[in-house]
Amino acid sequence: MSGSDVRGPVLAAVCAAPAPVARILISEDNPGIQRIYSRLLPDHGFELICVPNGDGALTLDLAQSMSPQLLITDINKPTMDGHALASALRADPRTARIPLLMVTAMDQRGSARQPGLLPTDDYIVKPFPFDDLLYRITTMIDMDGYAHDDLVERALDLPCYDPHHPITGLPSLHQVASALPTRSARPGWAALEVSFANHAELIGAYGRAMVDGLAGQVGATLRRIAGPDLLVGHTGFDLGLLILGPADRLASAEPLLIERLARLSHARLSLTPAIQLSLRHADDRAGLCLSLPELRAALR
């Protein structure tokens, strides 16, 4: 049976949402895991193309013709395993740059990189927390700020699967969104944004495992500096961080934060993290009672 003979039912299985955030090709032979993708990801705005039975050869065919922004695949699959699929994708100019997320039963991020995988590709170990999957998707797809805003707004209407970010351990966007209106209603507050301005460049140079480790160190640093009067957490599913609290308290914490973050540059790295600090002050006379989407827009 040719690829064109089966593409009809494949396209009929597309799970689409209005104005999708991104298109993802799912190649998974476990029906239970495929149902998890199909049930949860479209609610967050992703368009899914699900390959029947996770067939490896058909996955390659669809990647060539559908140009997804991300391919999620398991390793053990019919007709072509995940590593052979990765090599075939990288050998074809049409698919060579599609990011690849490999789903595996064992953590292989510290192992020797398999042929066909790029530093920008990644592994996720099953069973995986859904927020960990969303973090990896948002950092692997070339997603602009407005698409991420859309993703965040959709997520705020959905359940919180984990109150903490999977990499930094800091409060997730749902926790920040819950605390933000009360915190920002107080007069004289300020917000400090911490972001990895060269995140993609770091991943391309050193791989995701090292960058995730660096992000974990940033999270630990912020936890040590912040006290109960500062709200610290994530404003999205990526590594973007918020510190919000009294303006005078934040002004005194900023130099210490800059000094501590500068120490995180690894001596062996020729490309050091460019951590961008963005400060916004509110009027001393009244608070704003901001929502998370409003604050994200103000910090842009």
Short mmCIF file of N, CA and C in Angstrom, two decimals, residues 71-210:
data_model
loop_
_atom_site.label_atom_id
_atom_site.label_comp_id
_atom_site.label_asym_id
_atom_site.label_seq_id
_atom_site.Cartn_x
_atom_site.Cartn_y
_atom_site.Cartn_z
N LEU A 71 8.41 17.07 15.36
CA LEU A 71 8.05 15.65 15.26
C LEU A 71 8.31 15.00 16.61
N ILE A 72 7.27 14.38 17.18
CA ILE A 72 7.39 13.61 18.41
C ILE A 72 7.26 12.14 18.05
N THR A 73 8.28 11.33 18.37
CA THR A 73 8.27 9.93 17.98
C THR A 73 8.82 9.05 19.10
N ASP A 74 8.25 7.83 19.21
CA ASP A 74 8.87 6.85 20.08
C ASP A 74 10.02 6.18 19.32
N ILE A 75 10.81 5.36 20.00
CA ILE A 75 11.99 4.76 19.38
C ILE A 75 11.66 3.41 18.75
N ASN A 76 10.95 2.55 19.46
CA ASN A 76 10.59 1.24 18.93
C ASN A 76 9.28 1.35 18.17
N LYS A 77 9.34 1.19 16.84
CA LYS A 77 8.16 1.43 16.02
C LYS A 77 8.18 0.52 14.79
N PRO A 78 7.02 0.29 14.17
CA PRO A 78 6.96 -0.58 12.99
C PRO A 78 7.70 0.00 11.79
N THR A 79 8.28 -0.85 10.98
CA THR A 79 8.93 -0.62 9.68
C THR A 79 10.24 0.16 9.75
N MET A 80 10.41 1.04 10.74
CA MET A 80 11.63 1.85 10.86
C MET A 80 11.70 2.38 12.28
N ASP A 81 12.79 2.07 13.02
CA ASP A 81 12.84 2.54 14.40
C ASP A 81 13.16 4.03 14.45
N GLY A 82 13.06 4.59 15.66
CA GLY A 82 13.21 6.03 15.80
C GLY A 82 14.56 6.56 15.38
N HIS A 83 15.63 5.82 15.64
CA HIS A 83 16.96 6.30 15.26
C HIS A 83 17.17 6.23 13.75
N ALA A 84 16.66 5.18 13.10
CA ALA A 84 16.73 5.12 11.64
C ALA A 84 15.89 6.23 11.02
N LEU A 85 14.74 6.53 11.64
CA LEU A 85 13.90 7.62 11.17
C LEU A 85 14.64 8.95 11.29
N ALA A 86 15.33 9.17 12.41
CA ALA A 86 16.08 10.42 12.59
C ALA A 86 17.15 10.58 11.52
N SER A 87 17.88 9.51 11.22
CA SER A 87 18.92 9.58 10.19
C SER A 87 18.32 9.89 8.83
N ALA A 88 17.17 9.27 8.51
CA ALA A 88 16.52 9.52 7.22
C ALA A 88 16.01 10.95 7.13
N LEU A 89 15.49 11.48 8.23
CA LEU A 89 15.02 12.87 8.23
C LEU A 89 16.17 13.84 7.99
N ARG A 90 17.31 13.60 8.63
CA ARG A 90 18.43 14.53 8.49
C ARG A 90 19.10 14.42 7.12
N ALA A 91 18.90 13.31 6.43
CA ALA A 91 19.50 13.14 5.11
C ALA A 91 18.70 13.81 4.00
N ASP A 92 17.49 14.25 4.31
CA ASP A 92 16.60 14.86 3.31
C ASP A 92 16.52 16.36 3.56
N PRO A 93 16.86 17.20 2.58
CA PRO A 93 16.82 18.66 2.79
C PRO A 93 15.44 19.16 3.21
N ARG A 94 14.37 18.46 2.81
CA ARG A 94 13.02 18.89 3.16
C ARG A 94 12.72 18.72 4.66
N THR A 95 13.41 17.82 5.31
CA THR A 95 13.11 17.50 6.71
C THR A 95 14.31 17.66 7.64
N ALA A 96 15.43 18.11 7.10
CA ALA A 96 16.68 18.11 7.86
C ALA A 96 16.62 18.99 9.11
N ARG A 97 15.79 20.04 9.09
CA ARG A 97 15.77 20.97 10.22
C ARG A 97 14.53 20.84 11.10
N ILE A 98 13.71 19.82 10.87
CA ILE A 98 12.54 19.63 11.74
C ILE A 98 13.02 19.17 13.12
N PRO A 99 12.69 19.89 14.20
CA PRO A 99 13.09 19.44 15.54
C PRO A 99 12.47 18.09 15.86
N LEU A 100 13.21 17.27 16.58
CA LEU A 100 12.80 15.89 16.85
C LEU A 100 12.82 15.62 18.35
N LEU A 101 11.66 15.25 18.90
CA LEU A 101 11.56 14.89 20.31
C LEU A 101 11.35 13.38 20.40
N MET A 102 12.35 12.68 20.95
CA MET A 102 12.32 11.22 21.04
C MET A 102 11.74 10.81 22.40
N VAL A 103 10.71 9.97 22.37
CA VAL A 103 10.08 9.46 23.58
C VAL A 103 10.69 8.09 23.89
N THR A 104 11.25 7.95 25.09
CA THR A 104 11.99 6.74 25.42
C THR A 104 11.66 6.27 26.84
N ALA A 105 11.91 5.00 27.10
CA ALA A 105 11.68 4.46 28.44
C ALA A 105 12.86 4.71 29.36
N MET A 106 14.02 5.13 28.81
CA MET A 106 15.21 5.39 29.61
C MET A 106 15.74 6.78 29.29
N ASP A 107 16.25 7.46 30.32
CA ASP A 107 16.81 8.79 30.13
C ASP A 107 18.13 8.67 29.38
N GLN A 108 18.17 9.20 28.15
CA GLN A 108 19.36 9.09 27.32
C GLN A 108 20.03 10.43 27.07
N ARG A 109 19.60 11.47 27.81
CA ARG A 109 20.16 12.79 27.53
C ARG A 109 21.64 12.89 27.87
N GLY A 110 22.11 12.07 28.82
CA GLY A 110 23.53 12.10 29.16
C GLY A 110 24.36 11.12 28.38
N SER A 111 23.71 10.30 27.52
CA SER A 111 24.42 9.29 26.75
C SER A 111 25.02 9.89 25.49
N ALA A 112 25.84 9.08 24.80
CA ALA A 112 26.39 9.52 23.52
C ALA A 112 25.25 9.80 22.56
N ARG A 113 25.35 10.90 21.83
CA ARG A 113 24.27 11.29 20.93
C ARG A 113 24.17 10.32 19.77
N GLN A 114 22.95 9.88 19.49
CA GLN A 114 22.70 8.93 18.42
C GLN A 114 22.88 9.59 17.06
N PRO A 115 23.27 8.81 16.04
CA PRO A 115 23.39 9.37 14.69
C PRO A 115 22.05 9.96 14.25
N GLY A 116 22.13 11.10 13.58
CA GLY A 116 20.92 11.73 13.07
C GLY A 116 20.32 12.76 14.00
N LEU A 117 20.74 12.79 15.27
CA LEU A 117 20.19 13.75 16.21
C LEU A 117 21.07 15.00 16.27
N LEU A 118 20.42 16.15 16.33
CA LEU A 118 21.10 17.43 16.43
C LEU A 118 21.12 17.89 17.89
N PRO A 119 21.98 18.86 18.24
CA PRO A 119 21.95 19.39 19.61
C PRO A 119 20.59 19.97 19.99
N THR A 120 19.84 20.44 18.99
CA THR A 120 18.53 21.02 19.25
C THR A 120 17.45 19.97 19.47
N ASP A 121 17.72 18.70 19.15
CA ASP A 121 16.76 17.62 19.39
C ASP A 121 16.78 17.25 20.88
N ASP A 122 15.80 16.44 21.29
CA ASP A 122 15.73 16.13 22.72
C ASP A 122 15.07 14.78 22.93
N TYR A 123 15.26 14.25 24.15
CA TYR A 123 14.58 13.06 24.62
C TYR A 123 13.60 13.45 25.73
N ILE A 124 12.52 12.70 25.86
CA ILE A 124 11.66 12.81 27.03
C ILE A 124 11.35 11.39 27.50
N VAL A 125 11.43 11.17 28.80
CA VAL A 125 11.30 9.82 29.36
C VAL A 125 9.85 9.58 29.77
N LYS A 126 9.28 8.46 29.31
CA LYS A 126 7.91 8.13 29.70
C LYS A 126 7.92 7.21 30.93
N PRO A 127 6.93 7.38 31.81
CA PRO A 127 5.82 8.34 31.73
C PRO A 127 6.31 9.74 32.09
N PHE A 128 5.84 10.74 31.36
CA PHE A 128 6.32 12.10 31.56
C PHE A 128 5.20 13.01 32.06
N PRO A 129 5.53 13.99 32.94
CA PRO A 129 4.55 14.99 33.33
C PRO A 129 4.16 15.84 32.12
N PHE A 130 2.90 16.21 32.04
CA PHE A 130 2.44 16.96 30.87
C PHE A 130 3.13 18.32 30.77
N ASP A 131 3.38 18.98 31.91
CA ASP A 131 4.06 20.28 31.86
C ASP A 131 5.48 20.15 31.34
N ASP A 132 6.14 19.01 31.59
CA ASP A 132 7.47 18.78 31.04
C ASP A 132 7.38 18.69 29.52
N LEU A 133 6.36 18.00 29.02
CA LEU A 133 6.16 17.92 27.57
C LEU A 133 5.93 19.31 26.99
N LEU A 134 5.10 20.13 27.63
CA LEU A 134 4.83 21.48 27.12
C LEU A 134 6.09 22.34 27.13
N TYR A 135 6.92 22.20 28.19
CA TYR A 135 8.18 22.95 28.22
C TYR A 135 9.05 22.58 27.03
N ARG A 136 9.20 21.30 26.76
CA ARG A 136 10.07 20.87 25.66
C ARG A 136 9.50 21.31 24.31
N ILE A 137 8.19 21.23 24.15
CA ILE A 137 7.58 21.67 22.90
C ILE A 137 7.83 23.15 22.67
N THR A 138 7.59 23.99 23.68
CA THR A 138 7.71 25.43 23.49
C THR A 138 9.15 25.87 23.27
N THR A 139 10.13 25.13 23.79
CA THR A 139 11.52 25.52 23.56
C THR A 139 12.09 24.89 22.29
N MET A 140 11.40 23.91 21.71
CA MET A 140 11.89 23.29 20.48
C MET A 140 11.30 23.93 19.24
N ILE A 141 10.08 24.46 19.35
CA ILE A 141 9.42 25.10 18.22
C ILE A 141 9.85 26.56 18.15
N ASP A 142 10.06 27.05 16.94
CA ASP A 142 10.39 28.46 16.74
C ASP A 142 9.11 29.27 16.92
N MET A 143 8.80 29.60 18.17
CA MET A 143 7.53 30.23 18.52
C MET A 143 7.77 31.68 18.93
N ASP A 144 7.09 32.63 18.27
CA ASP A 144 7.28 34.03 18.65
C ASP A 144 6.49 34.33 19.93
N GLY A 145 6.70 35.55 20.44
CA GLY A 145 6.07 35.91 21.71
C GLY A 145 4.56 35.89 21.67
N TYR A 146 3.98 36.25 20.52
CA TYR A 146 2.52 36.30 20.43
C TYR A 146 1.93 34.89 20.43
N ALA A 147 2.60 33.94 19.78
CA ALA A 147 2.13 32.56 19.81
C ALA A 147 2.22 32.00 21.22
N HIS A 148 3.28 32.36 21.93
CA HIS A 148 3.41 31.91 23.33
C HIS A 148 2.35 32.55 24.20
N ASP A 149 2.03 33.82 23.93
CA ASP A 149 0.93 34.48 24.66
C ASP A 149 -0.37 33.70 24.48
N ASP A 150 -0.64 33.29 23.24
CA ASP A 150 -1.85 32.52 22.95
C ASP A 150 -1.85 31.21 23.73
N LEU A 151 -0.69 30.54 23.75
CA LEU A 151 -0.57 29.28 24.48
C LEU A 151 -0.83 29.49 25.97
N VAL A 152 -0.27 30.56 26.54
CA VAL A 152 -0.45 30.85 27.97
C VAL A 152 -1.92 31.12 28.28
N GLU A 153 -2.58 31.93 27.44
CA GLU A 153 -3.98 32.26 27.70
C GLU A 153 -4.86 31.01 27.65
N ARG A 154 -4.59 30.12 26.70
CA ARG A 154 -5.34 28.87 26.64
C ARG A 154 -5.08 28.02 27.89
N ALA A 155 -3.81 27.97 28.31
CA ALA A 155 -3.45 27.14 29.46
C ALA A 155 -4.11 27.62 30.74
N LEU A 156 -4.29 28.94 30.88
CA LEU A 156 -4.89 29.47 32.10
C LEU A 156 -6.35 29.05 32.25
N ASP A 157 -6.99 28.67 31.16
CA ASP A 157 -8.37 28.18 31.22
C ASP A 157 -8.45 26.67 31.43
N LEU A 158 -7.29 26.03 31.55
CA LEU A 158 -7.22 24.58 31.69
C LEU A 158 -6.62 24.21 33.05
N PRO A 159 -6.73 22.95 33.47
CA PRO A 159 -6.17 22.57 34.78
C PRO A 159 -4.66 22.77 34.85
N CYS A 160 -4.19 23.03 36.06
CA CYS A 160 -2.75 23.08 36.32
C CYS A 160 -2.28 21.66 36.62
N TYR A 161 -1.39 21.14 35.79
CA TYR A 161 -0.94 19.76 35.97
C TYR A 161 0.20 19.64 36.97
N ASP A 162 0.95 20.71 37.14
CA ASP A 162 2.05 20.69 38.11
C ASP A 162 2.26 22.12 38.60
N PRO A 163 2.26 22.37 39.91
CA PRO A 163 2.43 23.74 40.40
C PRO A 163 3.85 24.28 40.24
N HIS A 164 4.80 23.43 39.83
CA HIS A 164 6.19 23.87 39.69
C HIS A 164 6.71 23.57 38.29
N HIS A 165 7.59 24.45 37.82
CA HIS A 165 8.21 24.27 36.51
C HIS A 165 9.10 23.03 36.53
N PRO A 166 9.08 22.22 35.47
CA PRO A 166 9.83 20.95 35.50
C PRO A 166 11.34 21.10 35.52
N ILE A 167 11.86 22.26 35.12
CA ILE A 167 13.32 22.44 35.06
C ILE A 167 13.84 23.22 36.26
N THR A 168 13.20 24.34 36.59
CA THR A 168 13.70 25.20 37.66
C THR A 168 13.11 24.86 39.03
N GLY A 169 11.97 24.20 39.07
CA GLY A 169 11.30 23.94 40.34
C GLY A 169 10.60 25.15 40.92
N LEU A 170 10.61 26.28 40.22
CA LEU A 170 9.93 27.48 40.69
C LEU A 170 8.44 27.40 40.36
N PRO A 171 7.61 28.25 41.00
CA PRO A 171 6.17 28.21 40.72
C PRO A 171 5.86 28.35 39.23
N SER A 172 4.87 27.57 38.79
CA SER A 172 4.48 27.58 37.38
C SER A 172 3.61 28.80 37.08
N LEU A 173 3.27 28.95 35.80
CA LEU A 173 2.50 30.12 35.38
C LEU A 173 1.13 30.17 36.07
N HIS A 174 0.52 29.03 36.37
CA HIS A 174 -0.78 29.05 37.05
C HIS A 174 -0.64 29.62 38.46
N GLN A 175 0.44 29.29 39.16
CA GLN A 175 0.65 29.81 40.50
C GLN A 175 0.90 31.31 40.46
N VAL A 176 1.70 31.75 39.49
CA VAL A 176 1.98 33.18 39.34
C VAL A 176 0.71 33.93 38.99
N ALA A 177 -0.09 33.39 38.06
CA ALA A 177 -1.33 34.04 37.66
C ALA A 177 -2.30 34.19 38.83
N SER A 178 -2.30 33.21 39.73
CA SER A 178 -3.19 33.26 40.89
C SER A 178 -2.77 34.35 41.88
N ALA A 179 -1.46 34.52 42.07
CA ALA A 179 -0.97 35.49 43.06
C ALA A 179 -0.85 36.90 42.50
N LEU A 180 -0.75 37.03 41.20
CA LEU A 180 -0.39 38.31 40.58
C LEU A 180 -1.41 39.42 40.84
N PRO A 181 -2.72 39.22 40.68
CA PRO A 181 -3.65 40.35 40.89
C PRO A 181 -3.52 40.98 42.26
N THR A 182 -3.39 40.17 43.31
CA THR A 182 -3.25 40.71 44.66
C THR A 182 -1.92 41.42 44.83
N ARG A 183 -0.83 40.80 44.35
CA ARG A 183 0.50 41.40 44.49
C ARG A 183 0.60 42.72 43.73
N SER A 184 0.02 42.77 42.52
CA SER A 184 0.15 43.98 41.70
C SER A 184 -0.88 45.05 42.07
N ALA A 185 -1.84 44.72 42.94
CA ALA A 185 -2.79 45.73 43.41
C ALA A 185 -2.17 46.64 44.46
N ARG A 186 -1.05 46.21 45.04
CA ARG A 186 -0.38 47.03 46.05
C ARG A 186 0.37 48.17 45.38
N PRO A 187 0.40 49.34 45.99
CA PRO A 187 1.16 50.44 45.39
C PRO A 187 2.66 50.24 45.51
N GLY A 188 3.38 50.86 44.58
CA GLY A 188 4.84 50.89 44.67
C GLY A 188 5.54 49.58 44.38
N TRP A 189 4.97 48.75 43.51
CA TRP A 189 5.63 47.49 43.19
C TRP A 189 6.47 47.64 41.92
N ALA A 190 7.34 46.70 41.71
CA ALA A 190 8.13 46.64 40.48
C ALA A 190 8.22 45.19 40.04
N ALA A 191 8.43 45.00 38.75
CA ALA A 191 8.57 43.65 38.19
C ALA A 191 9.89 43.54 37.47
N LEU A 192 10.60 42.47 37.73
CA LEU A 192 11.88 42.20 37.09
C LEU A 192 11.75 40.91 36.30
N GLU A 193 12.04 40.97 35.01
CA GLU A 193 11.97 39.79 34.15
C GLU A 193 13.37 39.24 33.92
N VAL A 194 13.53 37.95 34.06
CA VAL A 194 14.80 37.28 33.78
C VAL A 194 14.57 36.31 32.64
N SER A 195 15.29 36.48 31.54
CA SER A 195 15.10 35.59 30.39
C SER A 195 16.45 35.23 29.79
N PHE A 196 16.51 34.06 29.18
CA PHE A 196 17.71 33.62 28.47
C PHE A 196 17.65 34.19 27.06
N ALA A 197 18.27 35.34 26.85
CA ALA A 197 18.16 36.01 25.56
C ALA A 197 18.76 35.19 24.42
N ASN A 198 19.76 34.36 24.71
CA ASN A 198 20.41 33.55 23.67
C ASN A 198 20.15 32.06 23.89
N HIS A 199 18.94 31.74 24.32
CA HIS A 199 18.57 30.36 24.65
C HIS A 199 18.84 29.41 23.49
N ALA A 200 18.35 29.76 22.29
CA ALA A 200 18.52 28.87 21.13
C ALA A 200 19.99 28.70 20.77
N GLU A 201 20.76 29.78 20.90
CA GLU A 201 22.19 29.72 20.58
C GLU A 201 22.93 28.81 21.56
N LEU A 202 22.57 28.90 22.84
CA LEU A 202 23.20 28.03 23.84
C LEU A 202 22.89 26.57 23.56
N ILE A 203 21.64 26.27 23.23
CA ILE A 203 21.25 24.89 22.95
C ILE A 203 22.00 24.36 21.73
N GLY A 204 22.10 25.18 20.68
CA GLY A 204 22.81 24.76 19.49
C GLY A 204 24.28 24.47 19.76
N ALA A 205 24.87 25.20 20.71
CA ALA A 205 26.29 25.03 21.00
C ALA A 205 26.56 23.90 21.99
N TYR A 206 25.70 23.73 23.00
CA TYR A 206 26.02 22.82 24.10
C TYR A 206 24.98 21.73 24.35
N GLY A 207 23.83 21.80 23.67
CA GLY A 207 22.80 20.79 23.87
C GLY A 207 21.85 21.15 24.99
N ARG A 208 20.70 20.49 24.97
CA ARG A 208 19.63 20.84 25.90
C ARG A 208 19.92 20.44 27.34
N ALA A 209 20.62 19.33 27.53
CA ALA A 209 20.87 18.87 28.90
C ALA A 209 21.67 19.90 29.69
N MET A 210 22.71 20.48 29.06
CA MET A 210 23.52 21.47 29.75
C MET A 210 22.73 22.75 30.01
#
